[in-house]
mmCIF file with all atom_site columns, C-alpha atoms in Angstrom:
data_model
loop_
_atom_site.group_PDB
_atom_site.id
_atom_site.type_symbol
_atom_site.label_atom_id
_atom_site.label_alt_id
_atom_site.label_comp_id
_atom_site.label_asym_id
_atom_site.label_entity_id
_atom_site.label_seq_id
_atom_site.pdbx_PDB_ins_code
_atom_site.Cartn_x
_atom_site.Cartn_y
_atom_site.Cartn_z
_atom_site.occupancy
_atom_site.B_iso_or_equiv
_atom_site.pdbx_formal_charge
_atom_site.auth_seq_id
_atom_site.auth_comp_id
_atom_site.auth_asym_id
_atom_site.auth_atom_id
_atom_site.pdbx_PDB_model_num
ATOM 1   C CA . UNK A 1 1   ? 0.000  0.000  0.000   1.00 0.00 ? 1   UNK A CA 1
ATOM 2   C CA . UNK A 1 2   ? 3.168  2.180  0.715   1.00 0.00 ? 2   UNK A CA 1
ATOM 3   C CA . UNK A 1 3   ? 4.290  1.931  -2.476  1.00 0.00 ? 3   UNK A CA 1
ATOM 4   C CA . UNK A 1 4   ? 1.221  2.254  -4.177  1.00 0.00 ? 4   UNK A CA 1
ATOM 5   C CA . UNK A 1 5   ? 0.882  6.129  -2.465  1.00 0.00 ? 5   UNK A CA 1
ATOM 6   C CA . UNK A 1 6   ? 4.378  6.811  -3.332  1.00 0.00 ? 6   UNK A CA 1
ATOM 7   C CA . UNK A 1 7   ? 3.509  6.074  -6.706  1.00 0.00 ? 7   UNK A CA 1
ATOM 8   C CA . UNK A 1 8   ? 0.580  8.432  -7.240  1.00 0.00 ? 8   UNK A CA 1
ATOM 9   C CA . UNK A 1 9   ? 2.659  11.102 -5.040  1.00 0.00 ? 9   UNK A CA 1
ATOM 10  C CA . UNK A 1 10  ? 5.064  10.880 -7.265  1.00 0.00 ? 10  UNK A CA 1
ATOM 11  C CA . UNK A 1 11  ? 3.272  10.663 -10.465 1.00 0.00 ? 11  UNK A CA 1
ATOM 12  C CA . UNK A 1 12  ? 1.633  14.033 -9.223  1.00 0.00 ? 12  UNK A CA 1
ATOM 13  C CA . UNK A 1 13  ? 4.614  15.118 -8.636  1.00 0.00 ? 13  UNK A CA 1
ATOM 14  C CA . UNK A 1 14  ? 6.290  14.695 -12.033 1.00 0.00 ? 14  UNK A CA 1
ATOM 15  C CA . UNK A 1 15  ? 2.914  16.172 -13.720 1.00 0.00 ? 15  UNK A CA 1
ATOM 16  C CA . UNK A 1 16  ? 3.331  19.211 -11.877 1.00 0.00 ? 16  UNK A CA 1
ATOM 17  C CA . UNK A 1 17  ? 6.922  19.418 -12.835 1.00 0.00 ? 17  UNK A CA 1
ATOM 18  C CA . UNK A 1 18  ? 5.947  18.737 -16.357 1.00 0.00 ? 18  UNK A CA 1
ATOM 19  C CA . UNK A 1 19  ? 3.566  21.182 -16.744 1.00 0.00 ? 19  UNK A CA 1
ATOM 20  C CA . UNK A 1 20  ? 5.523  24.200 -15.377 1.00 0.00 ? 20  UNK A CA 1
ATOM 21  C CA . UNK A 1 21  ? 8.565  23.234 -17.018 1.00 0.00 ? 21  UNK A CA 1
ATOM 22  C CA . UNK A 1 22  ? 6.463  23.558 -20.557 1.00 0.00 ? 22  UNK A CA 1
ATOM 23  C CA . UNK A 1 23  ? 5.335  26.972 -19.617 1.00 0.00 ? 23  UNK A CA 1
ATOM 24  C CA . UNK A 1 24  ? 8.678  28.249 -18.449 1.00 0.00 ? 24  UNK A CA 1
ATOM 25  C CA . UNK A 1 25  ? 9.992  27.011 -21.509 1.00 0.00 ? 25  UNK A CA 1
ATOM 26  C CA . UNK A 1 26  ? 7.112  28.169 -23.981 1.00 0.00 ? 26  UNK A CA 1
ATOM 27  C CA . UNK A 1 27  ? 7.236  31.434 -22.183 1.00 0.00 ? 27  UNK A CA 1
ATOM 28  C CA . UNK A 1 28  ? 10.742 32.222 -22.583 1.00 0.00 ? 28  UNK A CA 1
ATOM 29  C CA . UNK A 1 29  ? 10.884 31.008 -26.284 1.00 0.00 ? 29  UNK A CA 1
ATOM 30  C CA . UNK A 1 30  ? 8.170  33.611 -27.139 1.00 0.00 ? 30  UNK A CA 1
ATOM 31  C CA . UNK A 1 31  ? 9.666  36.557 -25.715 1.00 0.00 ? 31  UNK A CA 1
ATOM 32  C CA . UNK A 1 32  ? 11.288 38.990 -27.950 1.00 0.00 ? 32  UNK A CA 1
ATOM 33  C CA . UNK A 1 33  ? 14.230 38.787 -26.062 1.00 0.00 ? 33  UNK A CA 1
ATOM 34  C CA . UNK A 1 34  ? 14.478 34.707 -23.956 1.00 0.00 ? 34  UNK A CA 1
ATOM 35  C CA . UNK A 1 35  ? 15.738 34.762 -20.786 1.00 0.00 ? 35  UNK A CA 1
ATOM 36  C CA . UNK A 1 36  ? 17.577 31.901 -21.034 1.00 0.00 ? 36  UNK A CA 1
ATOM 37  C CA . UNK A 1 37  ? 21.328 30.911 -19.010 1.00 0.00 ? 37  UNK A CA 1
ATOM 38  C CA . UNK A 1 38  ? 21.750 27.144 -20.168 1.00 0.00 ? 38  UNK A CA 1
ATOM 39  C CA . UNK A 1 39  ? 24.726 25.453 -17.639 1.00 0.00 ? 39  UNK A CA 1
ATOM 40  C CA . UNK A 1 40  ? 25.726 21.952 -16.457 1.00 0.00 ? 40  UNK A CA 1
ATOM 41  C CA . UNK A 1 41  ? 24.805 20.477 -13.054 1.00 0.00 ? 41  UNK A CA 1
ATOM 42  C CA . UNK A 1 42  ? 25.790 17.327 -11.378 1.00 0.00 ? 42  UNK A CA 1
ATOM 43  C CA . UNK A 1 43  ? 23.841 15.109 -9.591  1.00 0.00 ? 43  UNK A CA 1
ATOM 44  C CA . UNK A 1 44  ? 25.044 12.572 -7.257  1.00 0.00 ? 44  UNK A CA 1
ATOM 45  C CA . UNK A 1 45  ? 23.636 9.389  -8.245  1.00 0.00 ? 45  UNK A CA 1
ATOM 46  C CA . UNK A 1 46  ? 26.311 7.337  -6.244  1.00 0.00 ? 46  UNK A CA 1
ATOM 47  C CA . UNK A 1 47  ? 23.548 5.274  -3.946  1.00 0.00 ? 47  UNK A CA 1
ATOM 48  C CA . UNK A 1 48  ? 21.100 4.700  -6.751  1.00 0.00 ? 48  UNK A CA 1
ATOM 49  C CA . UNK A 1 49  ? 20.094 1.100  -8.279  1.00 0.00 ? 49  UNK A CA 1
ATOM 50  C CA . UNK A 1 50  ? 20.318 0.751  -12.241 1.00 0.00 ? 50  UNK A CA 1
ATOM 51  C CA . UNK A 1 51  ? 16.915 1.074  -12.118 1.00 0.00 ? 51  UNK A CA 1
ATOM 52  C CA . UNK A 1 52  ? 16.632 3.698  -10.245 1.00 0.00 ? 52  UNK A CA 1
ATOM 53  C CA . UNK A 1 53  ? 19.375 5.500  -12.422 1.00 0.00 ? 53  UNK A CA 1
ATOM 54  C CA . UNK A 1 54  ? 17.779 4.560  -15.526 1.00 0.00 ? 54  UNK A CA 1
ATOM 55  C CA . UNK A 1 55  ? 14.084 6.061  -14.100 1.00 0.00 ? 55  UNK A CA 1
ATOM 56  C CA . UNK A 1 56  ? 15.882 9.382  -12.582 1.00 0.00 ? 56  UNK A CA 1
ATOM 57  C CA . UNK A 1 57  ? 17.828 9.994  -16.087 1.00 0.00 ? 57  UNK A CA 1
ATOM 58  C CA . UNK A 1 58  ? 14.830 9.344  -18.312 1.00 0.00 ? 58  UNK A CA 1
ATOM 59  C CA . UNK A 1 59  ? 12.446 11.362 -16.051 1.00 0.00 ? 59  UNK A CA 1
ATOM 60  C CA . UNK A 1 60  ? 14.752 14.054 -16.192 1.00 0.00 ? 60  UNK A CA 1
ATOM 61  C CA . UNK A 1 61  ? 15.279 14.132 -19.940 1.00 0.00 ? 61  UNK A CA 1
ATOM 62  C CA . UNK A 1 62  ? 11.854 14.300 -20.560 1.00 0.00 ? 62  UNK A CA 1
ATOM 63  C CA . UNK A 1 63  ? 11.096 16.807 -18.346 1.00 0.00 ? 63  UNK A CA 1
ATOM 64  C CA . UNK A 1 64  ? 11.281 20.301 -20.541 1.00 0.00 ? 64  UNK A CA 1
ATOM 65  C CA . UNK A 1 65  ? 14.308 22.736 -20.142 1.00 0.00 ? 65  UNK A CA 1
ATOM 66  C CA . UNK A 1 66  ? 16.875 19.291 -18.538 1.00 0.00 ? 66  UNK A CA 1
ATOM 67  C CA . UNK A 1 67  ? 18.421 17.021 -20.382 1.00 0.00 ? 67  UNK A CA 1
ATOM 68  C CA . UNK A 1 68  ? 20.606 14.126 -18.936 1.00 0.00 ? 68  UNK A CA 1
ATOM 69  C CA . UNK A 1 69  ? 24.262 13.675 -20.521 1.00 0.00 ? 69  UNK A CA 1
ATOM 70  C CA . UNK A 1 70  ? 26.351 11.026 -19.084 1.00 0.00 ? 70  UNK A CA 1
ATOM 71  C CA . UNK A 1 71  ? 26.922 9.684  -15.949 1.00 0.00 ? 71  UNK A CA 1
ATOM 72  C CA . UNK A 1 72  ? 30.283 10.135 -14.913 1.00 0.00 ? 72  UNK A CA 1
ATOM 73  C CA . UNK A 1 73  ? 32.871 6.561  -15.645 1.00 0.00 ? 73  UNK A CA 1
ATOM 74  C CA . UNK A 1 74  ? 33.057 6.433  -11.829 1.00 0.00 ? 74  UNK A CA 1
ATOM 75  C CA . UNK A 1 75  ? 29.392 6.050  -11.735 1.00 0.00 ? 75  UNK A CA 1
ATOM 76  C CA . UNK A 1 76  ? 28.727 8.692  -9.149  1.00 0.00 ? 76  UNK A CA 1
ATOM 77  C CA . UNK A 1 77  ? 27.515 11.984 -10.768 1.00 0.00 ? 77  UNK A CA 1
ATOM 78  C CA . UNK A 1 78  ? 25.165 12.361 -13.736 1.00 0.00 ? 78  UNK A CA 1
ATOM 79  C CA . UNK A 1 79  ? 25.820 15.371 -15.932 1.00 0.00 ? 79  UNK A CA 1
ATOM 80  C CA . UNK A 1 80  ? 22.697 17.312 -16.605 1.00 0.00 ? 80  UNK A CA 1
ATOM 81  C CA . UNK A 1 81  ? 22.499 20.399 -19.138 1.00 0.00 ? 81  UNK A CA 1
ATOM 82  C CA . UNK A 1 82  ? 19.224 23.065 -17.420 1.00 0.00 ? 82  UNK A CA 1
ATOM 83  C CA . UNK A 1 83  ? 17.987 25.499 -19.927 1.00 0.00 ? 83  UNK A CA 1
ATOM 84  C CA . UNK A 1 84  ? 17.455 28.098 -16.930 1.00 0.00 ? 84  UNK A CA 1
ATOM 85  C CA . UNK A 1 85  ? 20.653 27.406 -14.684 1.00 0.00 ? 85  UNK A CA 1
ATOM 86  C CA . UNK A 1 86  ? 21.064 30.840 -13.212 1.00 0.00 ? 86  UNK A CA 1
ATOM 87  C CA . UNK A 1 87  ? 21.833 29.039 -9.845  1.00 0.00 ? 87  UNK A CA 1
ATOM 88  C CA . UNK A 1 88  ? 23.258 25.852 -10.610 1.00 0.00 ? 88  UNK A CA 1
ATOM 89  C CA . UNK A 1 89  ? 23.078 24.532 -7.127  1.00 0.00 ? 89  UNK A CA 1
ATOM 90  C CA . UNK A 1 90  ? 19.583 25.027 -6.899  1.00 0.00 ? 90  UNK A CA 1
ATOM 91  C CA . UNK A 1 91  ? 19.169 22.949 -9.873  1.00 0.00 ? 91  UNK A CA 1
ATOM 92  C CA . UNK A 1 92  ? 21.027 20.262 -8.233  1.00 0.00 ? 92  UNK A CA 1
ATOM 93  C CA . UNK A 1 93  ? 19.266 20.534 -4.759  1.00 0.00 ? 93  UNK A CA 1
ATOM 94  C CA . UNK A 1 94  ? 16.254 20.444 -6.694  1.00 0.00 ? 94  UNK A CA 1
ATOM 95  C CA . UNK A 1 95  ? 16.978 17.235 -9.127  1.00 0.00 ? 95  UNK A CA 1
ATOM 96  C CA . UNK A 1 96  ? 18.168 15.868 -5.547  1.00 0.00 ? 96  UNK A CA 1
ATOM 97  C CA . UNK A 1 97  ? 15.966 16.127 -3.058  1.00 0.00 ? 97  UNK A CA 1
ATOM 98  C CA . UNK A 1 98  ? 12.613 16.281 -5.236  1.00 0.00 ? 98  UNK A CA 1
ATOM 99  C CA . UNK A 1 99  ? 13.246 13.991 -7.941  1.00 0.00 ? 99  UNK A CA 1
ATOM 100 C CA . UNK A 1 100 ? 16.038 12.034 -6.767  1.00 0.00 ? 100 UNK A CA 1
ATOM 101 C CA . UNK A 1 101 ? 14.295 11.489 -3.464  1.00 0.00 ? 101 UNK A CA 1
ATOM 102 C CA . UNK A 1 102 ? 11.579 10.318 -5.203  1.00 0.00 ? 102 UNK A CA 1
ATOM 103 C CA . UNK A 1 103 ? 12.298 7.866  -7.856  1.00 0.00 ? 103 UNK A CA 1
ATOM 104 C CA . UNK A 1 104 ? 14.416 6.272  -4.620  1.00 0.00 ? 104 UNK A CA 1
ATOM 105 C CA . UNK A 1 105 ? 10.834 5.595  -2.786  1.00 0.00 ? 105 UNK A CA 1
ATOM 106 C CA . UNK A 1 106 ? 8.952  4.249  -6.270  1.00 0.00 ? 106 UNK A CA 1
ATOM 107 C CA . UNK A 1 107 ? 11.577 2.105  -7.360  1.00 0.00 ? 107 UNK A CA 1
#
């Protein structure tokens, strides 16, 4: 049952996400002038599963204005490129502790 509410949390979660990231993005792209400061973040992926991995890189990629990269060859960062990455390490506490922290508890 426990997993089943992380689930939906999460899936509500990720729509949310979704959904603002499109109209961040769609805003920007229509302005005369785009506010846009692309940059690379890492993410620690260190203590995540495959799985997990796989999920957390996917989810991010197809979430609008992140892309994943690479993970690192030591297999403890992943390399993601933010459209809006004024403050990088708000990116990264982001990706961490929202998404991260939640593809950990559904997979």
């Amino acid at each position: 049952m426990n997993k089943l509410i992380n689930t939906i949390e999460f899936l509500v979660f990720y729509l949310k996400e979704v959904i603002s990231s499109n109209v961040v993005v769609a805003i920007n792209v229509l302005r005369p002038s785009p506010q846009i400061i692309p940059g690379i973040v890492e993410v620690p992926v260190a203590d995540l599963t495959d799985r997990q991995l796989f999920a957390l890189s996917n989810l991010i990629t197809m979430t609008p204005g992140t892309l994943s990269l690479e993970v690192s060859p030591d297999r403890k960062t992943l390399s993601v490129h933010a459209m809006f990455a004024s403050d990088p390490q708000a990116i990264e506490d982001d990706l961490t502790n929202q998404m991260k922290e939640r593809v950990i508890r559904v997979f």
